[in-house]
Coordinates of C-alpha atoms in Angstrom, one line a residue:
X816 CA 134.5 -27.4 102.7
X817 CA 136.4 -28.1 105.8
X818 CA 136.3 -26.4 109.2
X819 CA 139.4 -25.3 111.0
X820 CA 138.6 -24.8 114.7
X821 CA 140.5 -23.9 117.8
X822 CA 139.1 -25.0 121.2
X823 CA 140.1 -23.8 124.7
X824 CA 140.5 -26.0 127.7
X825 CA 136.7 -25.7 128.4
X826 CA 135.8 -27.1 125.0
X827 CA 134.7 -23.7 123.9
X828 CA 135.7 -22.4 120.4
X829 CA 138.0 -19.4 120.0
X830 CA 138.0 -19.6 116.2
X831 CA 136.0 -21.1 113.4
X832 CA 137.6 -20.7 110.0
X833 CA 136.9 -22.2 106.5
X834 CA 139.9 -23.9 105.2
X835 CA 139.4 -22.5 101.7
X836 CA 138.6 -18.9 102.7
X837 CA 141.3 -16.7 101.2
X838 CA 140.7 -14.1 104.0
X839 CA 140.8 -16.7 106.8
X840 CA 137.9 -14.9 108.5
X841 CA 137.4 -16.0 112.1
X842 CA 133.6 -16.3 112.5
X843 CA 134.0 -16.1 116.3
X844 CA 134.1 -12.4 117.5
X845 CA 137.5 -11.4 118.8
X846 CA 138.1 -12.4 122.5
X847 CA 134.8 -14.3 122.7
X848 CA 134.1 -17.9 123.6
X849 CA 131.7 -19.9 121.4
X850 CA 129.8 -22.3 123.5
X851 CA 130.2 -20.5 126.8
X852 CA 127.1 -21.4 128.9
X853 CA 125.2 -19.3 131.3
X854 CA 123.6 -21.5 134.0
X855 CA 121.9 -21.1 137.3
X856 CA 123.3 -22.7 140.4
X857 CA 122.9 -26.5 140.5
X858 CA 122.5 -26.8 136.7
X859 CA 125.6 -28.1 134.9
X860 CA 126.4 -28.2 131.2
X861 CA 128.8 -29.9 128.9
X862 CA 129.6 -29.8 125.2
X863 CA 130.0 -32.6 122.7
X864 CA 131.3 -31.6 119.3
X865 CA 131.8 -33.8 116.3
X866 CA 132.8 -33.1 112.7
X867 CA 131.4 -35.1 109.7
X868 CA 132.8 -35.9 106.4
X869 CA 129.9 -33.9 104.8
X870 CA 131.5 -30.7 106.1
X871 CA 129.3 -30.2 109.1
X872 CA 130.0 -29.7 112.8
X873 CA 127.4 -31.0 115.2
X874 CA 127.3 -29.4 118.6
X875 CA 125.4 -31.0 121.5
X876 CA 124.9 -29.0 124.7
X877 CA 123.8 -31.3 127.6
X878 CA 122.2 -29.8 130.7
X879 CA 121.8 -31.7 133.9
X880 CA 119.9 -30.9 137.1
X881 CA 122.3 -31.6 139.9
X882 CA 119.9 -30.2 142.6
X883 CA 118.1 -32.4 145.0
X884 CA 114.8 -30.9 143.9
X885 CA 113.0 -30.4 140.6
X886 CA 114.2 -27.5 138.4
X887 CA 111.6 -25.2 136.9
X888 CA 113.5 -23.1 134.3
X889 CA 112.7 -19.4 134.1
X890 CA 112.7 -17.8 130.7
X891 CA 116.1 -16.7 129.6
X892 CA 117.8 -18.3 132.6
X893 CA 120.0 -20.6 130.5
X894 CA 122.1 -19.3 127.6
X895 CA 124.6 -20.5 125.1
X896 CA 127.0 -18.0 123.5
X897 CA 127.3 -18.1 119.7
X898 CA 129.4 -14.9 119.2
X899 CA 129.2 -14.4 115.4
X900 CA 131.6 -11.7 114.3
X901 CA 128.9 -9.1 113.8
X902 CA 130.5 -5.8 114.5
X903 CA 131.6 -2.7 112.6
X904 CA 135.1 -1.5 111.9
X905 CA 136.6 0.0 108.7
X906 CA 134.3 -0.9 105.8
X907 CA 137.0 -2.7 103.8
X908 CA 137.6 -5.0 106.8
X909 CA 133.8 -5.5 107.3
X910 CA 133.5 -6.6 103.7
X911 CA 136.0 -9.5 104.2
X912 CA 136.0 -10.4 107.8
X913 CA 132.6 -9.5 109.4
X914 CA 129.1 -10.9 109.0
X915 CA 125.5 -10.1 109.5
X916 CA 123.9 -12.6 111.8
X917 CA 120.2 -13.2 110.9
X918 CA 118.7 -14.8 114.0
X919 CA 115.5 -16.9 114.2
X920 CA 114.4 -18.2 117.6
X921 CA 111.2 -20.0 116.8
X922 CA 111.3 -22.9 119.2
X923 CA 111.8 -26.0 116.9
X924 CA 112.6 -23.8 113.9
X925 CA 115.6 -21.9 115.1
X926 CA 118.7 -20.9 113.1
X927 CA 121.3 -18.2 112.5
X928 CA 122.2 -17.3 108.9
X929 CA 125.6 -15.7 109.2
X930 CA 126.4 -13.9 105.9
X931 CA 129.6 -12.1 105.1
X932 CA 129.0 -8.4 104.9
X933 CA 130.7 -8.1 101.5
X934 CA 128.8 -11.0 100.0
X935 CA 131.7 -13.2 99.2
X936 CA 131.3 -16.9 100.0
X937 CA 131.5 -19.0 102.1
X938 CA 129.0 -18.1 104.8
X939 CA 128.3 -19.9 108.1
X940 CA 124.9 -21.3 109.0
X941 CA 123.6 -22.7 112.3
X942 CA 120.4 -24.8 112.3
X943 CA 118.8 -26.5 115.3
X944 CA 118.4 -30.3 115.2
X945 CA 117.2 -31.1 118.7
X946 CA 115.4 -29.1 121.4
X947 CA 113.9 -25.7 121.2
X948 CA 115.2 -22.1 121.3
X949 CA 112.7 -19.5 122.4
X950 CA 114.7 -16.3 122.5
X951 CA 118.1 -14.7 122.2
X952 CA 119.8 -12.2 124.4
X953 CA 122.8 -9.9 123.9
X954 CA 125.8 -9.1 126.1
X955 CA 127.0 -5.7 124.9
X956 CA 130.3 -3.9 125.3
X957 CA 128.9 -0.5 125.9
X958 CA 132.3 1.2 125.4
X959 CA 131.9 0.3 121.7
X960 CA 128.5 2.2 121.6
X961 CA 127.0 1.7 118.1
X962 CA 129.8 -0.3 116.5
X963 CA 129.5 -3.7 118.1
X964 CA 126.3 -5.7 118.1
X965 CA 127.5 -7.7 121.1
X966 CA 127.6 -11.4 122.0
X967 CA 124.6 -13.4 120.9
X968 CA 123.2 -15.7 123.6
X969 CA 120.7 -18.3 122.5
X970 CA 118.1 -19.0 125.2
X971 CA 116.7 -22.6 125.1
X972 CA 113.2 -23.5 126.0
X973 CA 113.6 -26.4 128.6
X974 CA 111.0 -28.4 130.3
X975 CA 111.1 -29.0 134.1
X976 CA 113.9 -31.3 135.1
X977 CA 113.8 -33.8 137.9
X978 CA 116.9 -34.3 140.1
X979 CA 119.5 -36.0 137.9
X980 CA 117.5 -35.5 134.8
X981 CA 119.2 -34.1 131.6
X982 CA 118.1 -32.4 128.4
X983 CA 119.9 -31.7 125.1
X984 CA 120.1 -28.8 122.7
X985 CA 121.8 -29.8 119.4
X986 CA 122.5 -28.0 116.2
X987 CA 124.6 -28.2 113.0
X988 CA 127.1 -25.7 111.7
X989 CA 127.7 -25.7 108.0
X990 CA 129.1 -23.6 105.2
X991 CA 126.8 -22.2 102.5
X992 CA 127.1 -19.8 99.5
X993 CA 123.8 -18.0 99.2
X994 CA 120.4 -17.3 100.8
X995 CA 118.8 -19.8 98.5
X996 CA 121.4 -22.5 99.5
X997 CA 120.8 -21.8 103.2
X998 CA 117.1 -22.2 102.8
X999 CA 117.6 -25.5 100.9
X1000 CA 119.9 -26.8 103.7
X1001 CA 117.4 -25.7 106.3
X1002 CA 114.5 -27.4 104.5
X1003 CA 116.3 -30.7 104.2
X1004 CA 117.6 -30.7 107.7
X1005 CA 116.0 -33.6 109.6
X1006 CA 112.8 -32.4 111.3
X1007 CA 112.9 -28.8 110.0
X1008 CA 110.3 -26.7 108.2
X1009 CA 110.9 -23.7 106.0
X1010 CA 108.4 -20.9 106.7
X1011 CA 108.1 -18.2 104.0
X1012 CA 106.0 -15.1 104.4
X1013 CA 104.5 -13.1 101.6
X1014 CA 104.3 -10.0 103.8
X1015 CA 105.3 -9.4 107.4
X1016 CA 102.8 -6.6 107.7
X1017 CA 99.3 -6.5 106.1
X1018 CA 96.7 -3.8 105.8
X1019 CA 93.2 -4.4 106.9
X1020 CA 91.1 -6.1 104.2
X1021 CA 94.1 -7.7 102.4
X1022 CA 94.3 -11.4 101.8
X1023 CA 96.9 -13.1 104.0
X1024 CA 99.1 -15.8 102.8
X1025 CA 102.3 -17.7 103.8
X1026 CA 103.9 -20.9 103.0
X1027 CA 105.2 -23.8 105.0
X1028 CA 107.6 -26.0 103.0
X1029 CA 108.6 -29.5 104.1
X1030 CA 111.0 -32.1 102.9
X1031 CA 108.7 -34.7 101.3
X1032 CA 110.8 -37.7 102.4
X1033 CA 110.9 -36.5 106.1
X1034 CA 107.4 -35.1 106.5
X1035 CA 105.2 -37.2 104.1
X1036 CA 103.5 -39.3 106.8
X1037 CA 103.2 -36.5 109.3
X1038 CA 100.3 -34.1 109.9
X1039 CA 101.2 -30.5 110.3
X1040 CA 98.6 -28.4 112.1
X1041 CA 98.3 -24.6 111.9
X1042 CA 96.2 -22.7 114.5
X1043 CA 95.4 -19.1 115.1
X1044 CA 93.9 -18.1 118.5
X1045 CA 93.2 -21.8 119.2
X1046 CA 91.3 -22.3 116.0
X1047 CA 92.6 -24.7 113.3
X1048 CA 93.4 -23.1 110.0
X1049 CA 93.2 -25.0 106.8
X1050 CA 96.3 -25.3 104.6
X1051 CA 96.3 -26.2 100.9
X1052 CA 98.8 -29.0 100.5
X1053 CA 100.7 -29.6 97.2
X1054 CA 103.8 -31.6 96.2
X1055 CA 106.5 -29.8 94.3
X1056 CA 109.5 -31.9 93.4
X1057 CA 111.0 -33.2 96.7
X1058 CA 109.0 -30.6 98.7
X1059 CA 105.5 -30.4 100.2
X1060 CA 104.1 -26.8 100.2
X1061 CA 101.4 -26.0 102.7
X1062 CA 99.8 -22.7 101.6
X1063 CA 98.0 -20.9 104.4
X1064 CA 95.5 -18.4 103.0
X1065 CA 92.9 -16.3 104.7
X1066 CA 90.5 -13.6 103.4
X1067 CA 90.9 -11.4 106.4
X1068 CA 92.5 -11.3 109.8
X1069 CA 91.7 -8.9 112.7
X1070 CA 94.0 -5.9 113.3
X1071 CA 97.0 -6.4 115.6
X1072 CA 99.7 -8.9 116.0
X1073 CA 98.7 -12.4 114.9
X1074 CA 100.7 -15.6 115.8
X1075 CA 100.0 -18.7 113.7
X1076 CA 101.2 -21.7 115.7
X1077 CA 102.6 -24.6 113.6
X1078 CA 102.8 -28.0 115.3
X1079 CA 103.5 -31.6 114.5
X1080 CA 103.9 -33.9 117.6
X1081 CA 106.8 -32.5 119.5
X1082 CA 107.7 -30.0 116.7
X1083 CA 106.4 -26.4 117.3
X1084 CA 107.1 -23.0 115.8
X1085 CA 105.1 -20.0 114.6
X1086 CA 104.7 -17.4 111.9
X1087 CA 104.0 -13.9 113.3
X1088 CA 102.4 -11.2 111.2
X1089 CA 100.9 -7.8 112.0
X1090 CA 97.7 -6.4 110.5
X1091 CA 97.4 -2.6 110.5
X1092 CA 94.6 -0.3 109.5
X1093 CA 94.5 0.7 105.8
X1094 CA 97.4 3.0 105.1
X1095 CA 95.1 6.0 104.5
X1096 CA 93.6 5.6 107.9
X1097 CA 96.9 4.9 109.6
X1098 CA 98.4 8.0 108.1
X1099 CA 95.4 10.2 109.1
X1100 CA 95.6 8.9 112.7
X1101 CA 99.3 9.6 112.9
X1102 CA 99.1 13.1 111.4
X1103 CA 96.3 14.0 113.8
X1104 CA 98.3 12.6 116.8
X1105 CA 101.3 14.8 115.8
X1106 CA 99.1 17.9 115.6
X1107 CA 97.2 17.2 118.8
X1108 CA 100.0 15.8 121.0
X1109 CA 103.4 16.7 119.6
X1110 CA 103.3 20.4 118.8
X1111 CA 104.4 22.8 121.5
X1112 CA 102.7 26.2 122.1
X1113 CA 104.2 28.8 124.3
X1114 CA 104.3 32.4 123.2
X1115 CA 107.8 33.8 123.6
X1116 CA 109.5 30.4 123.8
X1117 CA 112.1 29.4 121.3
X1118 CA 110.2 26.2 120.9
X1119 CA 106.8 27.8 120.1
X1120 CA 105.4 25.8 117.2
X1121 CA 108.0 23.0 117.3
X1122 CA 107.2 19.3 116.9
X1123 CA 108.8 17.5 119.8
X1124 CA 109.3 14.0 121.1
X1125 CA 106.2 12.6 123.0
X1126 CA 106.4 10.2 125.9
X1127 CA 103.4 7.8 125.4
X1128 CA 104.0 6.3 128.9
X1129 CA 103.9 9.5 130.8
X1130 CA 101.7 11.4 128.4
X1131 CA 103.9 14.5 128.0
X1132 CA 106.2 16.3 125.6
X1133 CA 110.0 15.8 125.9
X1134 CA 112.7 18.3 125.0
X1135 CA 116.3 18.1 125.9
X1136 CA 119.4 19.8 124.6
X1137 CA 120.9 16.4 124.1
X1138 CA 121.1 16.2 120.3
X1139 CA 118.7 13.3 119.6
X1140 CA 116.0 14.7 121.8
X1141 CA 116.1 18.4 120.7
X1142 CA 113.9 20.6 118.6
X1143 CA 115.4 19.8 115.2
X1144 CA 117.3 17.1 113.3
X1145 CA 115.3 13.9 112.6
X1146 CA 112.1 15.4 114.0
X1147 CA 111.8 17.5 110.9
X1148 CA 110.2 14.3 109.5
X1149 CA 107.0 15.2 111.3
X1150 CA 106.7 18.4 109.3
X1151 CA 107.6 16.6 106.0
X1152 CA 105.0 14.0 106.7
X1153 CA 102.2 16.5 107.3
X1154 CA 103.1 18.4 104.1
X1155 CA 103.0 15.2 102.1
X1156 CA 99.8 14.0 103.7
X1157 CA 98.0 17.3 103.0
X1158 CA 98.7 17.0 99.3
X1159 CA 95.9 14.4 99.2
X1160 CA 93.9 15.4 102.2
X1161 CA 92.2 18.6 103.2
X1162 CA 92.3 19.4 107.0
X1163 CA 92.4 22.9 108.3
X1164 CA 93.7 21.8 111.7
X1165 CA 96.6 19.9 110.3
X1166 CA 97.3 22.8 107.8
X1167 CA 97.3 25.3 110.6
X1168 CA 99.8 23.2 112.6
X1169 CA 102.0 23.0 109.5
X1170 CA 102.0 26.7 109.1
X1171 CA 102.9 27.2 112.7
X1172 CA 105.7 24.7 112.3
X1173 CA 107.0 26.5 109.2
X1174 CA 107.2 29.8 111.2
X1175 CA 109.2 27.9 113.8
X1176 CA 111.6 26.6 111.1
X1177 CA 112.2 30.0 109.7
X1178 CA 112.7 31.5 113.1
X1179 CA 114.8 28.8 114.8
X1180 CA 116.2 26.2 112.4
X1181 CA 116.9 27.9 109.0
X1182 CA 118.7 30.9 107.6
X1183 CA 117.0 31.7 104.2
X1184 CA 119.8 34.1 103.3
X1185 CA 122.7 31.6 103.6
X1186 CA 120.9 28.2 103.4
X1187 CA 122.3 27.2 106.7
X1188 CA 120.3 24.6 108.7
X1189 CA 120.7 24.7 112.4
X1190 CA 120.8 21.8 114.8
X1191 CA 118.4 23.0 117.4
X1192 CA 116.1 25.9 118.3
X1193 CA 117.8 29.2 119.0
X1194 CA 119.7 28.8 115.7
X1195 CA 122.0 26.6 117.7
X1196 CA 124.7 25.1 115.5
X1197 CA 127.0 23.8 118.2
X1198 CA 127.1 20.8 115.9
X1199 CA 126.8 21.7 112.2
X1200 CA 125.4 18.4 111.2
X1201 CA 125.2 17.7 107.5
X1202 CA 122.5 15.0 107.9
X1203 CA 120.1 17.9 108.8
X1204 CA 120.3 19.5 105.4
X1205 CA 118.5 17.1 103.1
X1206 CA 115.7 16.6 105.6
X1207 CA 114.9 20.3 105.7
X1208 CA 115.2 20.3 101.9
X1209 CA 112.6 17.6 101.8
X1210 CA 110.3 19.6 104.1
X1211 CA 110.4 22.6 101.7
X1212 CA 110.1 20.3 98.7
X1213 CA 106.8 18.8 100.1
X1214 CA 105.6 22.3 100.9
X1215 CA 106.2 23.3 97.3
X1216 CA 104.2 20.3 96.1
X1217 CA 101.4 21.3 98.5
X1218 CA 101.2 25.1 97.8
X1219 CA 103.2 25.6 94.6
X1220 CA 104.9 28.6 96.1
X1221 CA 108.2 29.3 94.5
X1222 CA 109.8 30.4 97.8
X1223 CA 109.7 26.8 99.0
X1224 CA 111.4 25.6 95.8
X1225 CA 114.1 28.3 96.3
X1226 CA 114.6 27.2 99.9
X1227 CA 115.1 23.6 98.8
X1228 CA 117.7 24.8 96.3
X1229 CA 119.5 27.1 98.8
X1230 CA 119.7 24.3 101.4
X1231 CA 121.2 21.8 99.0
X1232 CA 123.6 24.4 97.6
X1233 CA 124.7 25.2 101.2
X1234 CA 125.1 21.5 101.9
X1235 CA 127.5 21.0 98.9
X1236 CA 129.4 24.2 99.8
X1237 CA 130.4 22.4 103.0
X1238 CA 131.9 19.4 101.2
X1239 CA 128.6 17.5 101.2
X1240 CA 129.8 15.6 98.2
X1241 CA 132.1 13.6 100.5
X1242 CA 129.3 12.8 102.9
X1243 CA 126.7 9.9 102.8
X1244 CA 123.7 12.0 103.8
X1245 CA 120.3 10.4 104.2
X1246 CA 117.4 11.4 101.9
X1247 CA 118.8 13.7 99.2
X1248 CA 116.0 14.0 96.7
X1249 CA 118.3 14.2 93.7
X1250 CA 115.8 13.1 91.0
X1251 CA 112.8 14.9 92.4
X1252 CA 114.7 18.2 93.1
X1253 CA 116.0 18.5 89.6
X1254 CA 112.7 17.7 88.0
X1255 CA 110.9 20.2 90.3
X1256 CA 113.4 23.0 89.6
X1257 CA 113.1 22.4 85.8
X1258 CA 109.3 22.3 85.9
X1259 CA 109.3 25.5 88.1
X1260 CA 111.3 27.4 85.6
X1261 CA 114.5 27.3 87.5
X1262 CA 116.6 25.6 84.8
X1263 CA 119.9 27.2 85.9
X1264 CA 119.5 26.1 89.5
X1265 CA 118.5 22.6 88.3
X1266 CA 121.7 22.3 86.2
X1267 CA 123.8 23.6 89.1
X1268 CA 122.4 21.0 91.5
X1269 CA 122.8 18.3 88.9
X1270 CA 126.5 19.2 88.6
X1271 CA 126.8 18.9 92.4
X1272 CA 125.0 15.6 92.3
X1273 CA 127.4 14.2 89.7
X1274 CA 130.4 15.3 91.7
X1275 CA 128.8 13.4 94.6
X1276 CA 128.3 10.4 92.4
X1277 CA 131.9 10.4 91.3
X1278 CA 132.9 10.2 95.0
X1279 CA 130.5 7.3 95.6
X1280 CA 132.0 5.4 92.6
X1281 CA 135.6 6.2 93.7
X1282 CA 134.9 4.9 97.3
X1283 CA 133.0 1.8 96.0
X1284 CA 132.6 -0.6 98.9
X1285 CA 135.2 1.2 101.0
X1286 CA 132.5 3.3 102.8
X1287 CA 133.9 6.1 105.0
X1288 CA 132.9 6.0 108.7
X1289 CA 130.1 8.3 109.8
X1290 CA 128.3 8.4 113.1
X1291 CA 128.6 4.6 113.0
X1292 CA 131.7 3.1 111.3
X1293 CA 129.7 1.1 108.9
X1294 CA 125.9 0.6 108.7
X1295 CA 122.9 0.1 106.4
X1296 CA 122.0 3.8 106.3
X1297 CA 125.4 4.5 104.8
X1298 CA 125.0 1.9 102.0
X1299 CA 121.3 2.5 101.2
X1300 CA 121.7 6.2 100.4
X1301 CA 124.7 5.5 98.2
X1302 CA 122.8 2.9 96.2
X1303 CA 119.8 5.2 95.9
X1304 CA 121.8 8.2 94.7
X1305 CA 123.6 6.1 92.0
X1306 CA 120.3 4.9 90.7
X1307 CA 118.8 8.4 90.7
X1308 CA 121.9 9.7 88.9
X1309 CA 121.4 7.1 86.2
X1310 CA 117.8 8.2 85.8
X1311 CA 119.0 11.9 85.5
X1312 CA 121.8 11.3 83.2
X1313 CA 121.4 8.0 81.4
X1314 CA 125.1 7.2 82.2
X1315 CA 125.4 3.4 82.5
X1316 CA 128.3 3.7 84.9
X1317 CA 125.9 4.9 87.6
X1318 CA 123.7 1.9 87.1
X1319 CA 126.5 -0.6 87.1
X1320 CA 128.1 0.8 90.2
X1321 CA 124.7 1.0 91.9
X1322 CA 124.1 -2.7 91.2
X1323 CA 127.5 -3.6 92.8
X1324 CA 126.6 -1.7 96.0
X1325 CA 123.0 -3.0 95.9
X1326 CA 124.4 -6.5 96.2
X1327 CA 125.9 -5.5 99.6
X1328 CA 122.8 -3.6 100.7
X1329 CA 120.5 -6.6 100.4
X1330 CA 122.6 -8.6 102.9
X1331 CA 121.6 -6.4 105.8
X1332 CA 118.0 -7.8 105.5
X1333 CA 116.7 -11.0 107.1
X1334 CA 113.8 -13.2 106.0
X1335 CA 112.6 -14.6 109.3
X1336 CA 108.9 -15.3 109.6
X1337 CA 108.3 -12.6 112.1
X1338 CA 107.1 -9.1 111.1
X1339 CA 109.7 -7.5 113.4
X1340 CA 112.5 -8.9 111.3
X1341 CA 111.1 -9.8 107.9
X1342 CA 112.9 -7.7 105.3
X1343 CA 114.2 -5.4 108.0
X1344 CA 117.8 -4.4 108.2
X1345 CA 120.1 -5.3 111.1
X1346 CA 120.4 -2.2 113.3
X1347 CA 121.4 -2.3 117.0
X1348 CA 122.0 1.2 118.5
X1349 CA 119.0 3.5 117.7
X1350 CA 117.0 2.8 120.8
X1351 CA 120.0 4.0 122.9
X1352 CA 120.3 7.3 121.2
X1353 CA 116.7 8.2 120.5
X1354 CA 114.7 6.2 123.1
X1355 CA 113.6 6.8 126.6
X1356 CA 115.3 3.7 128.1
X1357 CA 118.6 4.2 126.2
X1358 CA 119.1 0.5 125.5
X1359 CA 121.9 -0.6 123.2
X1360 CA 120.4 -3.6 121.6
X1361 CA 119.0 -4.9 118.3
X1362 CA 116.2 -2.7 117.0
X1363 CA 113.8 -4.7 114.9
X1364 CA 112.5 -2.7 113.3
X1365 CA 114.0 0.7 113.0
X1366 CA 112.6 3.2 110.5
X1367 CA 115.8 3.9 108.6
X1368 CA 115.5 0.3 107.4
X1369 CA 113.0 1.8 104.9
X1370 CA 115.9 3.4 103.0
X1371 CA 116.7 0.0 101.7
X1372 CA 113.1 -0.3 100.4
X1373 CA 113.5 3.1 98.6
X1374 CA 116.7 1.8 96.9
X1375 CA 114.9 -1.5 95.9
X1376 CA 112.0 0.5 94.5
X1377 CA 114.3 2.7 92.5
X1378 CA 116.0 -0.4 91.0
X1379 CA 112.6 -1.9 90.2
X1380 CA 111.6 1.3 88.3
X1381 CA 114.8 1.2 86.3
X1382 CA 115.0 -2.5 85.4
X1383 CA 111.4 -3.7 85.9
X1384 CA 112.7 -6.6 88.0
X1385 CA 109.6 -7.7 89.9
X1386 CA 111.6 -9.4 92.7
X1387 CA 113.0 -6.1 93.8
X1388 CA 109.5 -4.6 93.7
X1389 CA 108.4 -7.3 96.2
X1390 CA 111.5 -6.7 98.3
X1391 CA 110.8 -2.9 98.2
X1392 CA 107.2 -3.3 99.3
X1393 CA 108.1 -5.6 102.2
X1394 CA 111.0 -3.4 103.3
X1395 CA 108.8 -0.3 103.2
X1396 CA 106.0 -2.0 105.1
X1397 CA 108.4 -3.6 107.5
X1398 CA 108.9 -0.5 109.5
X1399 CA 105.3 0.5 109.8
X1400 CA 104.8 -1.4 113.1
X1401 CA 106.4 1.7 114.7
X1402 CA 103.1 3.5 114.0
X1403 CA 100.2 2.4 116.1
X1404 CA 96.5 2.2 115.0
X1405 CA 95.6 5.1 117.3
X1406 CA 98.3 7.3 115.8
X1407 CA 100.8 7.0 118.6
X1408 CA 104.3 5.8 117.7
X1409 CA 107.5 4.4 118.9
X1410 CA 111.1 5.3 117.9
X1411 CA 112.5 1.8 118.2
X1412 CA 111.5 -1.8 119.1
X1413 CA 114.3 -3.4 121.2
X1414 CA 113.9 -7.0 120.1
X1415 CA 116.2 -9.3 122.3
X1416 CA 114.9 -10.9 125.4
X1417 CA 117.6 -9.3 127.5
X1418 CA 120.4 -6.9 126.8
X1419 CA 123.1 -6.8 129.5
X1420 CA 120.7 -8.6 131.9
X1421 CA 118.0 -6.0 131.3
X1422 CA 114.7 -7.4 130.0
X1423 CA 113.7 -6.0 126.7
X1424 CA 111.3 -7.0 123.9
X1425 CA 109.5 -3.6 124.1
X1426 CA 108.5 -0.7 121.9
X1427 CA 110.2 2.3 123.4
X1428 CA 107.6 4.8 124.8
X1429 CA 109.0 7.8 123.0
X1430 CA 107.5 8.9 119.7
X1431 CA 110.6 10.7 118.5
X1432 CA 112.0 10.4 114.9
X1433 CA 110.1 7.4 113.4
X1434 CA 107.8 9.4 111.1
X1435 CA 110.2 9.0 108.2
X1436 CA 109.0 5.4 108.1
X1437 CA 105.5 6.6 107.2
X1438 CA 106.8 9.3 105.0
X1439 CA 108.6 6.9 102.8
X1440 CA 105.7 4.5 102.6
X1441 CA 103.4 7.2 101.4
X1442 CA 106.1 8.2 98.8
X1443 CA 107.0 4.7 97.6
X1444 CA 104.5 2.1 98.8
X1445 CA 102.2 0.4 96.3
X1446 CA 99.1 0.8 98.5
X1447 CA 99.2 4.6 98.5
X1448 CA 99.3 5.8 94.9

């Protein structure tokens, strides 16, 4: 498969196209310059680019110290632009002409798997051959807000350079068809290793295991060393065809982030996992933190009883009329979590807090006569937001499971009926409990209401089938949390009706959903979906940049789990568990939490790599693990 490239006068690429691509997708983002270098004064760079008969392009970036004194590089000071076309426009265009860029900056093991959003081949891969990449940064066009991931800047790790000394970063660009083919090409790239995690996140007491795969011909005579906290870790070595598999297995690892260093002479990389408390303990700590720190008490206030955002940095509650920081919306997840947790745990303090919050819901966020859900305290519906409806329906559904009071079941029904009365069938809301709501209504003696909701759900399903992969724009033009609910609803409708059409259409859309998720050996990214705006809207520091993880990534896990239940396909059960676990790093072992982890080294020259101090809306992550995770049955 041949490359068609267009260079400018500076030897930067303005377009990269596959000759056989019927869409002629340009893998360089519009208006960007592939290979643009960001350099400090006195350091120069040039590009050498060659094409091979094997269908590869080799790019060599040569940096020279032209100062009269030694150059000590600072982290992130040098950058190389690789502007993959990872941005959102109309979904039908995204399917053909946009990609997800799955980035791995692991020193010697560094790559980008660019995969077309619609799943059609070919895809574009970048794999490092010489040098080290330690981080990536982003240059963001803030006018595009949530719809443009920005320009990806790879930050090399460079040793000190004497005057006149030079160093080289080199990588290959190649076409590939599938994730499996990408991994094969990575594995057999000269000097590369393939690191495969079994989980990115473990619970205390679980056995830890990951694999390091090596090309037998390249690595046979080389000794690969794995260390953790300076201690050498044994690895079981077996040969499998043309590969060597190093299996790293440990009975237990201490809580917290653990970085396994993998070295062989000048080669160095890592596998980064996180060990959390057992899920029961983590959930207990989080629920207690919500009750003790995030509920507001002030007699006579509209917000009396509300669960609000908490600033872990300044140790205080946060409330703003700004939508994503107010007293409703996504923060209803705290109430849903408590109602779910209490179903298996008795705690008077938590139960009292839930009752206080329920009073607040009735008073400020919900009209039980009409089923209207308000956007904020004071029954403020300046924005009548349809996303809010299923979340409050879930809240009442979990209350019903807790107390078995029919009023909660009726409220769930009223809310969903109100949602559909407002053309909810044309909207890709998050979290509609289609299967569970119908079953509960039937078991509660509300057969007529169950059948009515099922009719609404089928109308909704017809719309999802009609639209197919042409997803309508929502608060973001195209995103993982539009696709994941659609897939989940289609699978739930199949379970409710047995109609094969729902299953077949769900499978088509599932094939698109899985492409959002990466497989990098870092718990932040492993089976977590690409998202890059949530920290701006929900966080304290309002940073537009990649959020790895973000809790709505768990919606993919819910869809994977639903597919596993229907088909018994174990591979999707594994994906589901890792996706659902993948977002739990947002919940800390002391019960505090963060709404987003902003992953890049820098975004628009602001240093990142931080968990935002605000505990805001992330509790849906824990809610969905308690509902769907294998470790909490």
